[in-house]
Amino acid sequence: MEKIIIFDTTLRDGEQSPGASLNNKKKLEIAKQLETLGVDIIEAGFPVSSPGDFQAVKMVAREIKKAGVCGLARAVKADIDAAYNAVKYARRPRLHVFLATSEIHMRYKLKKAESEILKASAWAVKYAKRKLEDIEFSPEDASRTNKKFLYKVLEAVIDAGATTVNIPDTVGYSTPYEFGSLIKGIKENVPNIHKAVISVHCHNDLGLAVSNSLAAVLNGARQVECTINGLGERAGNASLEETVMSLTTRSDIFEFGTSIKTKEIYKTSRLVSKLTGISVQPNKAIVGANAFAHEAGIHQDGLLKERRTYEIMKPQDVGFEETKIVLGKHSGRHGLKARLKKLGYTLTDKELDKAFLRFKKLADKKKEVFDEDLATIVEDEISAIPEIYKLVSFYVSSGNKVTPNASVTLKHKSKDLKADSTGDGPVDACYKAIEKITGMRPTLLGYNLNAVTAGKDALGEVSVRMKAGKSVVNGRGASTDVIEASLKAYLNALNKAKALGKK
Ligand code: KIV
Ligand code: ZN
């Protein structure tokens, strides 16, 4: 199987992402992980750009043993010298020289004619070649360059010794068919192209960086330049994880291998996100938090029956632990049952019905129902305590200038019993109303309120401890409303006491 060379530029183009800045220690940590991931070449920086970048490239070159290490340089002596002095320590050093070739860049940015650019490109590659064998040349803004001129430049730099010619879609302007045709045209029109590897470097301004890279591969490119999490100038570069997983998952279309250990992808993505401070959007392909998460009941049901119904890759293949079944308002009974089973609860059908109703009510109130919520629901709802008194409804009024007042209705032997009471606070007023209805006068020994889950819409869990007669009983109740949770906890304890004959 032919191999696609994976050239990672997270530390160079990726670091050019607005907002991303890496110190040398962080760069080295990422470089080591990139090596573990199995990238073929690490572009570690642009040595002439700052003394810090020079040191970072030098450090990476010294430490990295398997991957090649590359330094970027403009087509001028000082840049090439700096890049060489930084990468020369690497086991497999590479110099990457670039010069813009598009009409717009030559006229406005460089203010140079085609002939001058052609001469400078060939000169720079020749000069670099005197220092190193492995030379890459990029005609910057190649996708907007006049094709005949582009062919001439490529021929000249290959003659001068370039071993890789990289075709950048610098401003992410190209489209897959067009970019694929550009590579095909280069293969057909540059006479010495067989002496160099064709590489591509696509930016994502139109969201087409990965598609353009893949189209290029189908037309003869054998190196793809990419970054972890798609970092890079503006909208970023082709993402390594998307490129590699496309090649792997669609091996029916792309008959190529890569040296990437895909199980390291997620870890690498997390590390880069942590060290650059640039978070990964949840719906990002391959590495986003939702990439293997399913919420819809229909999807969860399908998945639980056969994973491939809704998953084209195994989460474990890119380093996720497992598929995530998110329990929310779109989830169904099958998803709930499977999760409860995983948590160790095997419910009867009737109990599951009850739990499902309660779950749906909660899911309507909060976005995601967590395992802790479910445990509370099951223990609260599916307990063996007979509900001698059951909460029907309650009303409380409270404030810092009024006496708290509560009106509580309980069901007892299929009758609704109602009582009103004032109290020191809304919970106290509710408890006093309950005492009026039940005639029970327990001593409250303890009251505890905990947010079981995080966020403003967290499920509150109240536990109470009371002395009823000679014995002490505990009660628990949960709700997103803390007064309701308090009432449920009190009733739970009273029902226990009543069931046990302790009044
Ligand atoms: O986008 C670009 O053209 C580049 C070159 C330096 C290869 O990053
Ligand atoms: Zn770039």
PDB file of C-alpha atoms in Angstrom, residues 5 7 40-42 67-71 80 83-84 87 90-97 124-125 128-137 160-165 195-197 223 225:
ATOM      1  CA  ILE A   5       3.422  11.293   4.407  1.00  0.00           C
ATOM      2  CA  PHE A   7       3.650  16.512   7.800  1.00  0.00           C
ATOM      3  CA  ASP A  40       6.461  11.636   9.686  1.00  0.00           C
ATOM      4  CA  ILE A  41       7.660  15.239   9.865  1.00  0.00           C
ATOM      5  CA  ILE A  42       7.242  17.908  12.498  1.00  0.00           C
ATOM      6  CA  ALA A  67      10.156  11.969  13.128  1.00  0.00           C
ATOM      7  CA  GLY A  68      11.870  14.368  10.749  1.00  0.00           C
ATOM      8  CA  VAL A  69      12.168  17.946  12.021  1.00  0.00           C
ATOM      9  CA  CYS A  70      11.644  20.870   9.699  1.00  0.00           C
ATOM     10  CA  GLY A  71      12.277  24.617   9.945  1.00  0.00           C
ATOM     11  CA  ILE A  80      17.877  29.670   5.439  1.00  0.00           C
ATOM     12  CA  ALA A  83      16.578  27.453   9.862  1.00  0.00           C
ATOM     13  CA  TYR A  84      19.586  25.277   9.111  1.00  0.00           C
ATOM     14  CA  VAL A  87      17.346  21.914  12.529  1.00  0.00           C
ATOM     15  CA  ALA A  90      17.859  16.550  14.085  1.00  0.00           C
ATOM     16  CA  ARG A  91      18.273  12.956  13.049  1.00  0.00           C
ATOM     17  CA  ARG A  92      16.244  13.766   9.915  1.00  0.00           C
ATOM     18  CA  PRO A  93      16.468  17.531   9.313  1.00  0.00           C
ATOM     19  CA  ARG A  94      14.493  19.320   6.613  1.00  0.00           C
ATOM     20  CA  LEU A  95      14.484  22.906   5.343  1.00  0.00           C
ATOM     21  CA  HIS A  96      11.227  24.344   4.064  1.00  0.00           C
ATOM     22  CA  VAL A  97      11.750  27.367   1.807  1.00  0.00           C
ATOM     23  CA  ALA A 124      17.190  29.662  -2.470  1.00  0.00           C
ATOM     24  CA  VAL A 125      16.761  25.942  -3.055  1.00  0.00           C
ATOM     25  CA  ALA A 128      19.646  25.339   1.057  1.00  0.00           C
ATOM     26  CA  LYS A 129      20.732  22.207  -0.783  1.00  0.00           C
ATOM     27  CA  ARG A 130      24.347  23.037  -0.036  1.00  0.00           C
ATOM     28  CA  LYS A 131      23.470  22.569   3.621  1.00  0.00           C
ATOM     29  CA  LEU A 132      20.967  19.708   3.618  1.00  0.00           C
ATOM     30  CA  GLU A 133      19.684  16.950   1.379  1.00  0.00           C
ATOM     31  CA  ASP A 134      16.003  17.174   2.363  1.00  0.00           C
ATOM     32  CA  ILE A 135      14.612  20.409   0.897  1.00  0.00           C
ATOM     33  CA  GLU A 136      10.964  21.367   0.546  1.00  0.00           C
ATOM     34  CA  PHE A 137       9.864  24.314  -1.548  1.00  0.00           C
ATOM     35  CA  ALA A 160      17.867  23.027  -8.018  1.00  0.00           C
ATOM     36  CA  GLY A 161      17.444  20.084  -5.639  1.00  0.00           C
ATOM     37  CA  ALA A 162      13.986  20.298  -4.009  1.00  0.00           C
ATOM     38  CA  THR A 163      12.911  16.828  -2.864  1.00  0.00           C
ATOM     39  CA  THR A 164       9.379  17.905  -1.935  1.00  0.00           C
ATOM     40  CA  VAL A 165       7.274  20.521  -3.702  1.00  0.00           C
ATOM     41  CA  LYS A 195      11.995  13.482  -8.823  1.00  0.00           C
ATOM     42  CA  ALA A 196      10.000  15.135  -6.026  1.00  0.00           C
ATOM     43  CA  VAL A 197       7.159  14.308  -3.659  1.00  0.00           C
ATOM     44  CA  GLN A 223       2.344  14.379   1.501  1.00  0.00           C
ATOM     45  CA  GLU A 225       0.438  19.137   5.669  1.00  0.00           C
TER      46      GLU A 225
END
